Amino acid sequence: MLMTAAVTKAAGAPFELRQVELAEPSAGEVLVRLVSSGICRSDLIVRDQWYPVPLPVVLGHEGAGIVEAIGAGPAGDTALSVGDHVVLSFDSCGTCRSCLQGAPAYCANFVPRNFSGTRRDGTTAIRLAGAPVHGFFGQSSFATHSLASLRCVSKVPEELPLDLLGPLGCGVQTGAGSVLNSLRCEPGSSIAVFGAGAVGCSAVMAAVIAGCAPIVAVGRNPARLRLAEELGATHTIDLAKTDPVKEVRALTANQGVDYSIEAAGVPSVLRMAVDSLTAHGACGLLGGAAPGTEVALEMSGLMFGRQIRGIVEGDSVPQVFIPLLAQLHAQGRLPFDKMITAYPFDEINRAAADCEQGVSLKPILLFGER
């Protein structure tokens, strides 16, 4: 079939909307007509080739839409039906030890499934003027349609708004899951979230659900800190104006917080997040940094039981966690819609620029009427 997709042809190049050919779904694949797709910082750093995904490529990994076809065959056996409303997330193999233990975000095949640019059989699903175009995260949601891996697909209730739900597939899932699944913050525990972007603000909302107190949001953008406070942060710290470690300790009787989140991908910020911990506290590392980035930490502080935990996709099983997040939103307990700015698909480059410049916290592309 023919569809419109945003093609990335070179590192850092603008997205180009082009008419491309999309293959039919094979076993283990689902054709989804996309209603919306979030833009994630990961899409932009891959566009800029921090990670060597093959070019040209159609990026996007926070898609939401409606199932139009399901590939036939044994690998296509699924509870999904044509017409189902779905959110798309990361791909995984489903057969390695991590997947079988309920940890698909640590799939032994995570990198080839999500960053190789090809389908599981090594082919590409998209072609431009007869030439192959690579895919991304098992979905390539910067397009009007997605040929998604079944492992990417999570069914959501039809009464919920698909024009909002795409970010549940990565940004919201990552931030909220770090608090609820990975660190499992207890009611009354204290937390500091370093980075007030979409992932950090999602962690703040989850900390409210978990019953954390205090909830400290740390960042540089005053508007984002105000939003973090609106979303439930009990305190905010502008790290451009003060020493956040001293401020966090002052808020906790000089003890430090039980948990911290690093959602900025900056080595100096990770150091602050670790130094803000109490003895036996735990820091979740969520921010993506370029390969080879290193950080210096104070060793004696780590000896007192402090932990650093790398977290991918909020330790989520998407088919379980994404519907839960959607229900929390429907109940008014996860108001991630306050982070969203909507853009028509043909304004993808403006949406990306607004994201990079801090104008838009979570851009969402809209592909037409539901």
CSV table of N, CA and C in Angstrom, one decimal, residues 23 28 30 38 99 103 153 159 169 172 175 202 212 214 237 241 256 271 274 296 301 304 307 311 322-323 335 341 367:
chain,number,residue,atom,x,y,z
A,23,ALA,N,4.8,-2.6,3.0
A,23,ALA,CA,4.5,-4.0,2.7
A,23,ALA,C,3.3,-4.5,3.4
A,28,GLY,N,3.1,-12.4,12.6
A,28,GLY,CA,3.8,-11.6,13.7
A,28,GLY,C,3.7,-10.1,13.6
A,30,VAL,N,1.2,-6.5,12.5
A,30,VAL,CA,-0.1,-5.9,12.5
A,30,VAL,C,0.0,-4.6,11.8
A,38,GLY,N,3.6,10.4,19.5
A,38,GLY,CA,4.4,11.3,20.2
A,38,GLY,C,5.8,11.5,19.6
A,99,CYS,N,12.7,-12.1,28.4
A,99,CYS,CA,11.3,-12.0,28.0
A,99,CYS,C,10.5,-13.0,28.8
A,103,ALA,N,10.6,-9.6,31.7
A,103,ALA,CA,11.4,-8.4,31.6
A,103,ALA,C,11.7,-8.1,30.1
A,153,VAL,N,2.5,-4.1,20.3
A,153,VAL,CA,1.1,-3.7,20.3
A,153,VAL,C,0.4,-3.9,21.6
A,159,GLU,N,-13.0,3.8,24.4
A,159,GLU,CA,-13.5,5.1,24.8
A,159,GLU,C,-12.4,6.1,25.1
A,169,GLY,N,3.5,4.8,25.1
A,169,GLY,CA,4.4,3.8,24.6
A,169,GLY,C,5.8,3.9,25.0
A,172,VAL,N,6.0,8.4,28.9
A,172,VAL,CA,5.2,8.3,30.1
A,172,VAL,C,5.5,6.9,30.8
A,175,GLY,N,9.0,7.1,32.5
A,175,GLY,CA,9.0,7.8,33.8
A,175,GLY,C,8.2,7.2,34.9
A,202,SER,N,6.6,12.6,34.1
A,202,SER,CA,5.8,11.4,34.3
A,202,SER,C,6.2,10.6,35.6
A,212,CYS,N,4.5,9.2,47.5
A,212,CYS,CA,5.8,9.7,48.0
A,212,CYS,C,5.6,11.1,48.6
A,214,PRO,N,8.6,14.0,50.6
A,214,PRO,CA,8.3,15.0,49.6
A,214,PRO,C,8.7,14.5,48.2
A,237,ILE,N,13.3,22.8,42.4
A,237,ILE,CA,14.6,23.4,42.5
A,237,ILE,C,15.2,23.8,41.2
A,241,LYS,N,20.2,28.1,39.6
A,241,LYS,CA,20.3,29.2,40.7
A,241,LYS,C,20.9,28.7,42.0
A,256,GLY,N,18.9,13.3,53.0
A,256,GLY,CA,18.9,12.9,51.6
A,256,GLY,C,17.6,12.1,51.4
A,271,ARG,N,25.5,12.7,38.9
A,271,ARG,CA,26.3,12.8,40.1
A,271,ARG,C,25.4,13.5,41.2
A,274,VAL,N,22.8,11.1,42.6
A,274,VAL,CA,23.4,10.1,43.5
A,274,VAL,C,23.8,10.7,44.8
A,296,ALA,N,31.8,10.6,36.9
A,296,ALA,CA,32.6,10.4,38.1
A,296,ALA,C,31.7,10.4,39.3
A,301,GLY,N,30.7,7.2,49.3
A,301,GLY,CA,29.2,7.4,49.5
A,301,GLY,C,28.5,6.2,49.0
A,304,PHE,N,27.9,3.1,51.4
A,304,PHE,CA,26.9,3.1,52.5
A,304,PHE,C,25.5,2.6,51.9
A,307,GLN,N,22.6,2.8,45.7
A,307,GLN,CA,22.5,2.0,44.5
A,307,GLN,C,22.2,2.9,43.3
A,311,ILE,N,17.6,1.9,34.0
A,311,ILE,CA,16.2,1.5,33.7
A,311,ILE,C,15.8,1.7,32.3
A,322,ILE,N,0.7,-0.5,29.9
A,322,ILE,CA,0.1,0.6,29.1
A,322,ILE,C,-1.4,0.7,29.3
A,323,PRO,N,-2.2,-0.4,29.3
A,323,PRO,CA,-3.6,-0.3,29.7
A,323,PRO,C,-3.8,0.3,31.1
A,335,PRO,N,-2.4,12.8,34.8
A,335,PRO,CA,-2.8,13.9,33.8
A,335,PRO,C,-1.7,14.3,32.9
A,341,THR,N,1.5,19.1,23.5
A,341,THR,CA,1.1,20.1,22.5
A,341,THR,C,1.0,19.4,21.2
A,367,PHE,N,-2.6,12.7,12.7
A,367,PHE,CA,-2.6,12.2,11.3
A,367,PHE,C,-4.0,12.4,10.7
